[in-house]
Amino acid sequence: MNSFSFSLHAESGQARTGVISTPRGEIRTPAFMPVGTAATVKAMLPESVRETGADILLGNTYHLMLRPTAERIAKLGGLHKFMNWERPILTDSGGFQVMSLAGLRKLNEQGVTFKSHIDGSKHELTPERSMEIQKLLGSDIVMCFDECPALPATDKEVAESMRLSMRWAARSKEAFGDRPGHALFGIMQGGVTPELREESAKALQEIGFDGYAVGGLAVGEGQEAMFGVLDYAPGYLPKDRPRYLMGVGKPDDIVGAVKRGIDMMDCVLPSRSGRTGQVWTRYGFLNIKNARHQDDPRPIDENCTCPTCRNYSRAYLHHVFRSQEIISSMLLTWHNLHYYQEIMAGMREAIAAGRFDTWETEFHAQRAQGDIEQL
């Protein structure tokens, strides 16, 4: 197999399950992509990430172009070989990180010039350069270069930004060229305005992409506003292409997005939370640094099959976090990533069985129970 394809297997309400096929392996959807910003999922070995159930990772164009540089990675055999991950990789375009630089960037029709947050060196990122970098990295799914406006913004600002992104999307498609086995995704923008979202979706489909992302959300607008957009935005996109919601999120966000027709998501949250002692479980959220855990011989979740829960007590995890031991980040990140993939597997199974609504009700009811009682 040397092509990219998406097959939809079942639907339950608006929720969908299927498979994205790539030369490097299949991606079961709905899919959660752990974030490997600088060619590593922090505190995890690649084989450990795979053991959690992840089919695909996300790499970061902005960070990798600055260090160690895309050219160096290409000389060393590409990103898959460089980071020892032979399964699919999606790379973002760099647009979101450049947006977050704010005072360090200048934007015009051509692209964005900015100063590196590492050493202050000047760089230019355009649709053409973003496509070149992602080709050098060798990623399987490439994101077109877009401009992501920070919310809140006026309708005029959002409209101008969206239309610039659509012009950049056309340039991205042209620069991407013909690359069998590799996919290019377009990114819908338009803020929280249905008319702008629809205009963006139509513009992207006229250009033609292998998949479509819903961009410009999870940037401070809140869950209610995000779900408000997702109530209609996925419906503007082709049914026979993957739909990717960028930068989401908490377990409740993920389930709500899948309920509204999203197939792919990514977020730093489970790994970042693990490094700061924050733990996600089927019974909600807990903070391992709290004193209530220091004498507790029980696991985080006795029903969880991850190595952390099988082999280590809350008391030990509390101790190594408080002692700032590296194993704390490793064990808590492993658990969080495992739990996220458990959510995805549960949703895939429920959608295939036509019982997503029932699964969702049970999911929220279980989380509402809260953590187990203190000993």
mmCIF file of C-alpha atoms in Angstrom:
data_model
loop_
_atom_site.group_PDB
_atom_site.id
_atom_site.type_symbol
_atom_site.label_atom_id
_atom_site.label_comp_id
_atom_site.label_asym_id
_atom_site.label_seq_id
_atom_site.Cartn_x
_atom_site.Cartn_y
_atom_site.Cartn_z
ATOM 1 C CA MET A 1 0.000 0.000 0.000
ATOM 2 C CA ASN A 2 1.450 3.369 -0.995
ATOM 3 C CA SER A 3 -1.561 5.638 -0.748
ATOM 4 C CA PHE A 4 -3.490 7.630 1.857
ATOM 5 C CA SER A 5 -7.179 6.872 2.340
ATOM 6 C CA PHE A 6 -10.016 7.164 4.834
ATOM 7 C CA SER A 7 -12.804 4.639 5.270
ATOM 8 C CA LEU A 8 -15.839 5.331 7.434
ATOM 9 C CA HIS A 9 -17.010 2.161 9.191
ATOM 10 C CA ALA A 10 -19.899 3.196 11.429
ATOM 11 C CA GLU A 11 -21.856 6.158 12.789
ATOM 12 C CA SER A 12 -23.828 6.674 15.982
ATOM 13 C CA GLY A 13 -25.595 10.001 15.862
ATOM 14 C CA GLN A 14 -22.938 12.393 14.546
ATOM 15 C CA ALA A 15 -20.106 10.340 16.077
ATOM 16 C CA ARG A 16 -18.043 8.363 13.548
ATOM 17 C CA THR A 17 -15.539 5.534 13.600
ATOM 18 C CA GLY A 18 -13.270 4.456 10.778
ATOM 19 C CA VAL A 19 -9.688 3.961 9.657
ATOM 20 C CA ILE A 20 -7.132 6.268 8.059
ATOM 21 C CA SER A 21 -4.762 4.138 6.003
ATOM 22 C CA THR A 22 -1.202 5.291 5.357
ATOM 23 C CA PRO A 23 1.936 3.528 4.100
ATOM 24 C CA ARG A 24 3.235 3.563 7.677
ATOM 25 C CA GLY A 25 0.174 1.966 9.215
ATOM 26 C CA GLU A 26 -3.485 2.407 10.044
ATOM 27 C CA ILE A 27 -4.921 5.089 12.328
ATOM 28 C CA ARG A 28 -8.116 4.059 14.087
ATOM 29 C CA THR A 29 -10.600 6.893 14.460
ATOM 30 C CA PRO A 30 -11.617 8.637 16.587
ATOM 31 C CA ALA A 31 -7.893 9.079 17.251
ATOM 32 C CA PHE A 32 -6.013 11.009 19.913
ATOM 33 C CA MET A 33 -2.501 12.074 18.905
ATOM 34 C CA PRO A 34 0.054 12.523 21.700
ATOM 35 C CA VAL A 35 2.179 15.599 21.094
ATOM 36 C CA GLY A 36 5.887 15.089 20.420
ATOM 37 C CA THR A 37 6.781 18.765 20.171
ATOM 38 C CA ALA A 38 10.573 18.448 19.778
ATOM 39 C CA ALA A 39 10.658 14.897 18.351
ATOM 40 C CA THR A 40 9.773 13.359 21.712
ATOM 41 C CA VAL A 41 6.690 12.843 23.829
ATOM 42 C CA LYS A 42 8.178 14.201 27.032
ATOM 43 C CA ALA A 43 9.069 11.578 29.679
ATOM 44 C CA MET A 44 8.086 8.703 27.371
ATOM 45 C CA LEU A 45 9.928 6.214 25.179
ATOM 46 C CA PRO A 46 8.374 5.818 21.703
ATOM 47 C CA GLU A 47 7.635 2.148 22.342
ATOM 48 C CA SER A 48 5.886 3.116 25.593
ATOM 49 C CA VAL A 49 3.714 5.627 23.715
ATOM 50 C CA ARG A 50 2.770 2.881 21.291
ATOM 51 C CA GLU A 51 1.875 0.569 24.192
ATOM 52 C CA THR A 52 -0.687 3.100 25.397
ATOM 53 C CA GLY A 53 -2.567 2.513 22.135
ATOM 54 C CA ALA A 54 -1.440 5.534 20.109
ATOM 55 C CA ASP A 55 -1.455 5.008 16.323
ATOM 56 C CA ILE A 56 -0.006 8.405 15.393
ATOM 57 C CA LEU A 57 2.065 11.209 16.942
ATOM 58 C CA LEU A 58 2.184 14.949 16.299
ATOM 59 C CA GLY A 59 5.440 16.807 15.640
ATOM 60 C CA ASN A 60 5.910 20.559 15.753
ATOM 61 C CA THR A 61 7.164 22.380 12.658
ATOM 62 C CA TYR A 62 8.066 25.601 14.485
ATOM 63 C CA HIS A 63 10.181 23.964 17.172
ATOM 64 C CA LEU A 64 11.879 21.469 14.848
ATOM 65 C CA MET A 65 12.752 24.104 12.237
ATOM 66 C CA LEU A 66 14.593 26.061 14.936
ATOM 67 C CA ARG A 67 16.222 23.120 16.664
ATOM 68 C CA PRO A 68 17.756 20.863 15.445
ATOM 69 C CA THR A 69 16.499 22.205 12.006
ATOM 70 C CA ALA A 70 14.537 20.313 9.383
ATOM 71 C CA GLU A 71 17.607 20.123 7.148
ATOM 72 C CA ARG A 72 19.586 18.287 9.835
ATOM 73 C CA ILE A 73 16.720 15.859 10.487
ATOM 74 C CA ALA A 74 16.457 15.155 6.734
ATOM 75 C CA LYS A 75 20.186 14.392 6.544
ATOM 76 C CA LEU A 76 19.769 11.977 9.435
ATOM 77 C CA GLY A 77 17.050 10.031 7.643
ATOM 78 C CA GLY A 78 13.853 11.934 8.445
ATOM 79 C CA LEU A 79 11.779 12.453 11.563
ATOM 80 C CA HIS A 80 10.549 8.852 11.886
ATOM 81 C CA LYS A 81 14.078 7.450 12.013
ATOM 82 C CA PHE A 82 15.384 10.391 14.045
ATOM 83 C CA MET A 83 12.916 9.831 16.901
ATOM 84 C CA ASN A 84 12.518 6.058 16.485
ATOM 85 C CA TRP A 85 8.795 6.152 15.645
ATOM 86 C CA GLU A 86 8.009 4.216 12.487
ATOM 87 C CA ARG A 87 4.257 4.738 12.582
ATOM 88 C CA PRO A 88 2.410 7.773 11.152
ATOM 89 C CA ILE A 89 3.362 11.317 12.159
ATOM 90 C CA LEU A 90 1.316 14.493 11.629
ATOM 91 C CA THR A 91 3.168 17.788 11.660
ATOM 92 C CA ASP A 92 1.442 21.077 12.323
ATOM 93 C CA SER A 93 2.260 24.021 10.072
ATOM 94 C CA GLY A 94 3.885 26.296 12.637
ATOM 95 C CA GLY A 95 1.102 28.856 12.355
ATOM 96 C CA PHE A 96 -0.261 28.445 15.875
ATOM 97 C CA GLN A 97 3.152 28.775 17.536
ATOM 98 C CA VAL A 98 3.951 31.846 15.465
ATOM 99 C CA MET A 99 0.609 33.353 16.538
ATOM 100 C CA SER A 100 1.502 32.794 20.175
ATOM 101 C CA LEU A 101 4.746 34.773 19.742
ATOM 102 C CA ALA A 102 2.714 37.975 19.302
ATOM 103 C CA GLY A 103 5.332 40.654 19.987
ATOM 104 C CA LEU A 104 8.093 38.708 18.223
ATOM 105 C CA ARG A 105 6.407 38.468 14.800
ATOM 106 C CA LYS A 106 5.397 40.546 11.784
ATOM 107 C CA LEU A 107 2.692 39.306 9.434
ATOM 108 C CA ASN A 108 1.960 40.226 5.810
ATOM 109 C CA GLU A 109 0.515 38.630 2.683
ATOM 110 C CA GLN A 110 3.723 36.733 1.994
ATOM 111 C CA GLY A 111 3.943 35.080 5.410
ATOM 112 C CA VAL A 112 5.338 35.719 8.868
ATOM 113 C CA THR A 113 8.750 36.932 9.971
ATOM 114 C CA PHE A 114 9.623 36.289 13.584
ATOM 115 C CA LYS A 115 12.416 36.076 16.089
ATOM 116 C CA SER A 116 13.342 32.721 17.582
ATOM 117 C CA HIS A 117 12.337 32.352 21.216
ATOM 118 C CA ILE A 118 15.585 30.405 21.659
ATOM 119 C CA ASP A 119 18.272 32.811 20.476
ATOM 120 C CA GLY A 120 16.500 35.785 18.893
ATOM 121 C CA SER A 121 17.556 34.838 15.349
ATOM 122 C CA LYS A 122 15.244 36.023 12.546
ATOM 123 C CA HIS A 123 13.219 33.589 10.448
ATOM 124 C CA GLU A 124 10.503 33.722 7.802
ATOM 125 C CA LEU A 125 7.699 31.215 7.599
ATOM 126 C CA THR A 126 5.543 31.186 4.471
ATOM 127 C CA PRO A 127 3.198 28.561 3.031
ATOM 128 C CA GLU A 128 6.001 27.459 0.715
ATOM 129 C CA ARG A 129 8.604 27.257 3.495
ATOM 130 C CA SER A 130 6.190 25.392 5.792
ATOM 131 C CA MET A 131 5.612 22.790 3.063
ATOM 132 C CA GLU A 132 9.385 22.520 2.486
ATOM 133 C CA ILE A 133 10.075 21.974 6.183
ATOM 134 C CA GLN A 134 7.367 19.330 6.539
ATOM 135 C CA LYS A 135 8.676 17.537 3.451
ATOM 136 C CA LEU A 136 12.181 17.517 4.925
ATOM 137 C CA LEU A 137 10.770 16.072 8.135
ATOM 138 C CA GLY A 138 8.977 13.390 6.103
ATOM 139 C CA SER A 139 5.688 13.568 7.994
ATOM 140 C CA ASP A 140 2.773 11.484 6.741
ATOM 141 C CA ILE A 141 0.098 14.143 7.312
ATOM 142 C CA VAL A 142 1.069 17.728 6.509
ATOM 143 C CA MET A 143 -0.942 20.731 7.654
ATOM 144 C CA CYS A 144 -1.340 23.739 5.381
ATOM 145 C CA PHE A 145 0.036 27.033 6.690
ATOM 146 C CA ASP A 146 -2.604 29.246 8.256
ATOM 147 C CA GLU A 147 -3.022 32.306 10.423
ATOM 148 C CA CYS A 148 -4.794 31.655 13.680
ATOM 149 C CA PRO A 149 -6.227 34.814 15.251
ATOM 150 C CA ALA A 150 -6.315 34.982 19.022
ATOM 151 C CA LEU A 151 -9.840 35.312 20.410
ATOM 152 C CA PRO A 152 -11.618 37.522 21.258
ATOM 153 C CA ALA A 153 -11.380 39.375 17.942
ATOM 154 C CA THR A 154 -13.805 41.473 15.907
ATOM 155 C CA ASP A 155 -15.771 39.892 13.050
ATOM 156 C CA LYS A 156 -13.766 42.043 10.634
ATOM 157 C CA GLU A 157 -10.449 40.791 12.046
ATOM 158 C CA VAL A 158 -11.611 37.172 11.978
ATOM 159 C CA ALA A 159 -12.890 37.497 8.393
ATOM 160 C CA GLU A 160 -9.671 39.103 7.130
ATOM 161 C CA SER A 161 -7.574 36.472 8.900
ATOM 162 C CA MET A 162 -9.685 33.611 7.534
ATOM 163 C CA ARG A 163 -9.439 34.872 3.954
ATOM 164 C CA LEU A 164 -5.687 35.265 4.294
ATOM 165 C CA SER A 165 -5.541 31.673 5.536
ATOM 166 C CA MET A 166 -7.535 30.533 2.488
ATOM 167 C CA ARG A 167 -5.050 32.253 0.155
ATOM 168 C CA TRP A 168 -2.241 30.606 2.070
ATOM 169 C CA ALA A 169 -4.069 27.255 1.817
ATOM 170 C CA ALA A 170 -4.049 27.519 -1.990
ATOM 171 C CA ARG A 171 -0.324 28.314 -1.936
ATOM 172 C CA SER A 172 0.270 25.398 0.452
ATOM 173 C CA LYS A 173 -1.511 23.005 -1.921
ATOM 174 C CA GLU A 174 0.561 24.199 -4.877
ATOM 175 C CA ALA A 175 3.824 23.963 -2.923
ATOM 176 C CA PHE A 176 2.926 20.518 -1.535
ATOM 177 C CA GLY A 177 2.810 19.117 -5.047
ATOM 178 C CA ASP A 178 2.326 15.427 -5.838
ATOM 179 C CA ARG A 179 3.527 13.258 -2.963
ATOM 180 C CA PRO A 180 1.980 9.752 -3.065
ATOM 181 C CA GLY A 181 1.536 8.274 0.381
ATOM 182 C CA HIS A 182 1.561 11.669 2.062
ATOM 183 C CA ALA A 183 -1.552 13.711 2.858
ATOM 184 C CA LEU A 184 -2.217 17.451 3.034
ATOM 185 C CA PHE A 185 -4.945 18.765 5.333
ATOM 186 C CA GLY A 186 -6.644 22.137 4.970
ATOM 187 C CA ILE A 187 -7.600 24.166 8.035
ATOM 188 C CA MET A 188 -11.022 25.796 8.417
ATOM 189 C CA GLN A 189 -11.023 29.158 10.173
ATOM 190 C CA GLY A 190 -13.753 31.697 10.883
ATOM 191 C CA GLY A 191 -13.919 32.098 14.640
ATOM 192 C CA VAL A 192 -17.380 31.550 16.102
ATOM 193 C CA THR A 193 -19.297 32.947 13.109
ATOM 194 C CA PRO A 194 -21.239 30.316 11.080
ATOM 195 C CA GLU A 195 -21.138 32.337 7.836
ATOM 196 C CA LEU A 196 -17.354 32.677 7.991
ATOM 197 C CA ARG A 197 -16.902 28.996 8.845
ATOM 198 C CA GLU A 198 -19.066 28.029 5.866
ATOM 199 C CA GLU A 199 -17.168 30.384 3.560
ATOM 200 C CA SER A 200 -13.881 28.897 4.751
ATOM 201 C CA ALA A 201 -15.089 25.310 4.262
ATOM 202 C CA LYS A 202 -16.229 26.052 0.704
ATOM 203 C CA ALA A 203 -12.913 27.707 -0.154
ATOM 204 C CA LEU A 204 -10.964 24.714 1.156
ATOM 205 C CA GLN A 205 -13.077 22.209 -0.768
ATOM 206 C CA GLU A 206 -12.563 24.154 -3.979
ATOM 207 C CA ILE A 207 -8.813 23.786 -3.439
ATOM 208 C CA GLY A 208 -9.191 20.119 -2.468
ATOM 209 C CA PHE A 209 -7.485 18.401 0.483
ATOM 210 C CA ASP A 210 -7.013 14.863 1.816
ATOM 211 C CA GLY A 211 -8.476 15.865 5.177
ATOM 212 C CA TYR A 212 -9.832 18.945 6.912
ATOM 213 C CA ALA A 213 -9.121 20.506 10.292
ATOM 214 C CA VAL A 214 -11.289 22.765 12.381
ATOM 215 C CA GLY A 215 -8.817 25.427 13.475
ATOM 216 C CA GLY A 216 -9.038 28.527 15.611
ATOM 217 C CA LEU A 217 -10.688 26.815 18.592
ATOM 218 C CA ALA A 218 -9.277 25.917 22.024
ATOM 219 C CA VAL A 219 -7.642 29.356 22.039
ATOM 220 C CA GLY A 220 -9.496 30.801 25.009
ATOM 221 C CA GLU A 221 -13.111 30.875 23.841
ATOM 222 C CA GLY A 222 -14.310 28.308 26.405
ATOM 223 C CA GLN A 223 -15.995 24.926 26.019
ATOM 224 C CA GLU A 224 -19.522 26.265 25.449
ATOM 225 C CA ALA A 225 -18.400 28.452 22.528
ATOM 226 C CA MET A 226 -16.240 25.661 21.125
ATOM 227 C CA PHE A 227 -19.116 23.165 21.203
ATOM 228 C CA GLY A 228 -21.343 25.835 19.678
ATOM 229 C CA VAL A 229 -19.063 25.948 16.632
ATOM 230 C CA LEU A 230 -18.725 22.149 16.513
ATOM 231 C CA ASP A 231 -22.515 21.825 16.459
ATOM 232 C CA TYR A 232 -22.415 23.002 12.826
ATOM 233 C CA ALA A 233 -18.831 23.303 11.509
ATOM 234 C CA PRO A 234 -18.070 19.593 10.869
ATOM 235 C CA GLY A 235 -21.213 19.444 8.745
ATOM 236 C CA TYR A 236 -19.674 21.947 6.313
ATOM 237 C CA LEU A 237 -16.838 19.490 5.608
ATOM 238 C CA PRO A 238 -16.866 16.433 3.308
ATOM 239 C CA LYS A 239 -18.150 13.290 4.968
ATOM 240 C CA ASP A 240 -15.585 11.095 3.223
ATOM 241 C CA ARG A 241 -12.530 12.891 4.622
ATOM 242 C CA PRO A 242 -11.053 12.898 8.148
ATOM 243 C CA ARG A 243 -11.997 15.829 10.385
ATOM 244 C CA TYR A 244 -9.326 17.033 12.796
ATOM 245 C CA LEU A 245 -9.929 19.339 15.760
ATOM 246 C CA MET A 246 -6.626 20.979 16.619
ATOM 247 C CA GLY A 247 -5.338 21.378 20.174
ATOM 248 C CA VAL A 248 -8.127 19.630 22.120
ATOM 249 C CA GLY A 249 -8.176 18.846 24.994
ATOM 250 C CA LYS A 250 -9.626 17.694 28.298
ATOM 251 C CA PRO A 251 -11.492 14.347 28.384
ATOM 252 C CA ASP A 252 -14.887 16.110 28.374
ATOM 253 C CA ASP A 253 -13.772 18.222 25.382
ATOM 254 C CA ILE A 254 -12.693 15.135 23.448
ATOM 255 C CA VAL A 255 -15.914 13.226 24.041
ATOM 256 C CA GLY A 256 -17.986 16.302 23.145
ATOM 257 C CA ALA A 257 -15.997 16.799 19.947
ATOM 258 C CA VAL A 258 -16.423 13.176 18.833
ATOM 259 C CA LYS A 259 -20.141 13.441 19.593
ATOM 260 C CA ARG A 260 -20.230 16.305 17.074
ATOM 261 C CA GLY A 261 -18.442 14.480 14.248
ATOM 262 C CA ILE A 262 -14.697 14.956 14.890
ATOM 263 C CA ASP A 263 -12.279 12.130 14.001
ATOM 264 C CA MET A 264 -8.863 13.326 15.221
ATOM 265 C CA MET A 265 -7.520 15.413 18.101
ATOM 266 C CA ASP A 266 -4.217 16.322 19.736
ATOM 267 C CA CYS A 267 -3.243 18.041 22.963
ATOM 268 C CA VAL A 268 -0.232 18.444 25.248
ATOM 269 C CA LEU A 269 -2.520 18.158 28.282
ATOM 270 C CA PRO A 270 -2.051 14.491 29.303
ATOM 271 C CA SER A 271 1.750 14.676 29.103
ATOM 272 C CA ARG A 272 2.055 18.180 30.559
ATOM 273 C CA SER A 273 -0.314 17.261 33.382
ATOM 274 C CA GLY A 274 1.756 14.182 34.161
ATOM 275 C CA ARG A 275 4.851 16.313 34.679
ATOM 276 C CA THR A 276 3.015 18.585 37.113
ATOM 277 C CA GLY A 277 1.431 15.844 39.218
ATOM 278 C CA GLN A 278 -2.039 16.118 37.715
ATOM 279 C CA VAL A 279 -3.770 12.835 36.967
ATOM 280 C CA TRP A 280 -6.781 12.113 34.742
ATOM 281 C CA THR A 281 -8.897 9.081 35.593
ATOM 282 C CA ARG A 282 -12.290 7.593 34.791
ATOM 283 C CA TYR A 283 -13.435 9.060 38.132
ATOM 284 C CA GLY A 284 -12.304 12.587 37.357
ATOM 285 C CA PHE A 285 -9.161 14.482 38.218
ATOM 286 C CA LEU A 286 -6.702 14.275 41.104
ATOM 287 C CA ASN A 287 -3.488 15.958 42.175
ATOM 288 C CA ILE A 288 -0.889 13.447 43.365
ATOM 289 C CA LYS A 289 1.021 16.053 45.373
ATOM 290 C CA ASN A 290 -1.848 16.428 47.846
ATOM 291 C CA ALA A 291 -1.067 15.038 51.317
ATOM 292 C CA ARG A 292 -4.117 12.752 51.245
ATOM 293 C CA HIS A 293 -2.143 10.345 49.015
ATOM 294 C CA GLN A 294 1.037 10.050 51.114
ATOM 295 C CA ASP A 295 -0.034 6.942 53.084
ATOM 296 C CA ASP A 296 -2.333 5.415 50.457
ATOM 297 C CA PRO A 297 -1.211 1.937 49.268
ATOM 298 C CA ARG A 298 -3.863 1.816 46.526
ATOM 299 C CA PRO A 299 -3.192 2.517 42.844
ATOM 300 C CA ILE A 300 -4.481 5.623 41.068
ATOM 301 C CA ASP A 301 -7.246 3.481 39.556
ATOM 302 C CA GLU A 302 -7.625 -0.194 40.457
ATOM 303 C CA ASN A 303 -9.458 -0.823 37.155
ATOM 304 C CA CYS A 304 -6.686 0.683 35.024
ATOM 305 C CA THR A 305 -4.288 -1.717 33.248
ATOM 306 C CA CYS A 306 -1.413 0.721 32.686
ATOM 307 C CA PRO A 307 1.997 -0.159 34.255
ATOM 308 C CA THR A 308 1.676 2.745 36.694
ATOM 309 C CA CYS A 309 -1.565 1.441 38.169
ATOM 310 C CA ARG A 310 -0.457 -2.202 38.049
ATOM 311 C CA ASN A 311 2.819 -1.645 39.887
ATOM 312 C CA TYR A 312 2.845 1.554 41.960
ATOM 313 C CA SER A 313 0.852 2.990 44.863
ATOM 314 C CA ARG A 314 -0.437 6.505 45.322
ATOM 315 C CA ALA A 315 1.944 6.792 48.283
ATOM 316 C CA TYR A 316 4.940 6.028 46.052
ATOM 317 C CA LEU A 317 3.781 8.367 43.298
ATOM 318 C CA HIS A 318 3.246 11.115 45.882
ATOM 319 C CA HIS A 319 6.750 10.519 47.239
ATOM 320 C CA VAL A 320 8.583 10.595 43.892
ATOM 321 C CA PHE A 321 6.689 13.686 42.774
ATOM 322 C CA ARG A 322 7.476 15.503 46.015
ATOM 323 C CA SER A 323 11.107 14.361 45.686
ATOM 324 C CA GLN A 324 11.223 15.667 42.100
ATOM 325 C CA GLU A 325 12.329 12.285 40.797
ATOM 326 C CA ILE A 326 12.255 11.818 37.021
ATOM 327 C CA ILE A 327 10.258 8.592 37.362
ATOM 328 C CA SER A 328 7.314 10.667 38.580
ATOM 329 C CA SER A 329 6.925 12.355 35.181
ATOM 330 C CA MET A 330 7.347 9.011 33.429
ATOM 331 C CA LEU A 331 4.750 7.108 35.441
ATOM 332 C CA LEU A 332 2.108 9.836 35.581
ATOM 333 C CA THR A 333 2.457 10.649 31.878
ATOM 334 C CA TRP A 334 2.171 6.961 31.001
ATOM 335 C CA HIS A 335 -1.035 6.675 33.005
ATOM 336 C CA ASN A 336 -2.559 9.837 31.513
ATOM 337 C CA LEU A 337 -1.778 8.814 27.924
ATOM 338 C CA HIS A 338 -3.119 5.309 28.610
ATOM 339 C CA TYR A 339 -6.347 6.765 29.982
ATOM 340 C CA TYR A 340 -6.784 9.032 26.964
ATOM 341 C CA GLN A 341 -6.338 6.091 24.590
ATOM 342 C CA GLU A 342 -8.769 4.077 26.715
ATOM 343 C CA ILE A 343 -11.364 6.808 26.115
ATOM 344 C CA MET A 344 -10.757 6.632 22.357
ATOM 345 C CA ALA A 345 -11.041 2.826 22.305
ATOM 346 C CA GLY A 346 -14.263 2.996 24.323
ATOM 347 C CA MET A 347 -15.770 5.486 21.896
ATOM 348 C CA ARG A 348 -14.738 3.477 18.835
ATOM 349 C CA GLU A 349 -16.354 0.361 20.278
ATOM 350 C CA ALA A 350 -19.525 2.216 21.293
ATOM 351 C CA ILE A 351 -19.929 3.895 17.897
ATOM 352 C CA ALA A 352 -19.442 0.568 16.105
ATOM 353 C CA ALA A 353 -22.173 -0.923 18.305
ATOM 354 C CA GLY A 354 -24.494 2.049 17.732
ATOM 355 C CA ARG A 355 -24.581 2.963 21.426
ATOM 356 C CA PHE A 356 -22.490 6.118 21.662
ATOM 357 C CA ASP A 357 -25.169 8.060 23.570
ATOM 358 C CA THR A 358 -25.337 5.345 26.223
ATOM 359 C CA TRP A 359 -21.544 5.233 26.487
ATOM 360 C CA GLU A 360 -21.401 9.023 26.846
ATOM 361 C CA THR A 361 -23.982 9.007 29.630
ATOM 362 C CA GLU A 362 -22.005 6.333 31.487
ATOM 363 C CA PHE A 363 -18.756 8.240 30.928
ATOM 364 C CA HIS A 364 -20.092 11.435 32.496
ATOM 365 C CA ALA A 365 -21.818 9.570 35.341
ATOM 366 C CA GLN A 366 -18.623 7.752 36.265
ATOM 367 C CA ARG A 367 -16.537 10.938 36.213
ATOM 368 C CA ALA A 368 -19.143 12.682 38.351
ATOM 369 C CA GLN A 369 -18.519 10.149 41.128
ATOM 370 C CA GLY A 370 -15.177 11.786 41.855
ATOM 371 C CA ASP A 371 -12.050 10.192 43.255
ATOM 372 C CA ILE A 372 -12.173 7.344 45.768
ATOM 373 C CA GLU A 373 -12.602 8.202 49.457
ATOM 374 C CA GLN A 374 -9.471 9.016 51.430
ATOM 375 C CA LEU A 375 -8.264 6.237 53.718
#
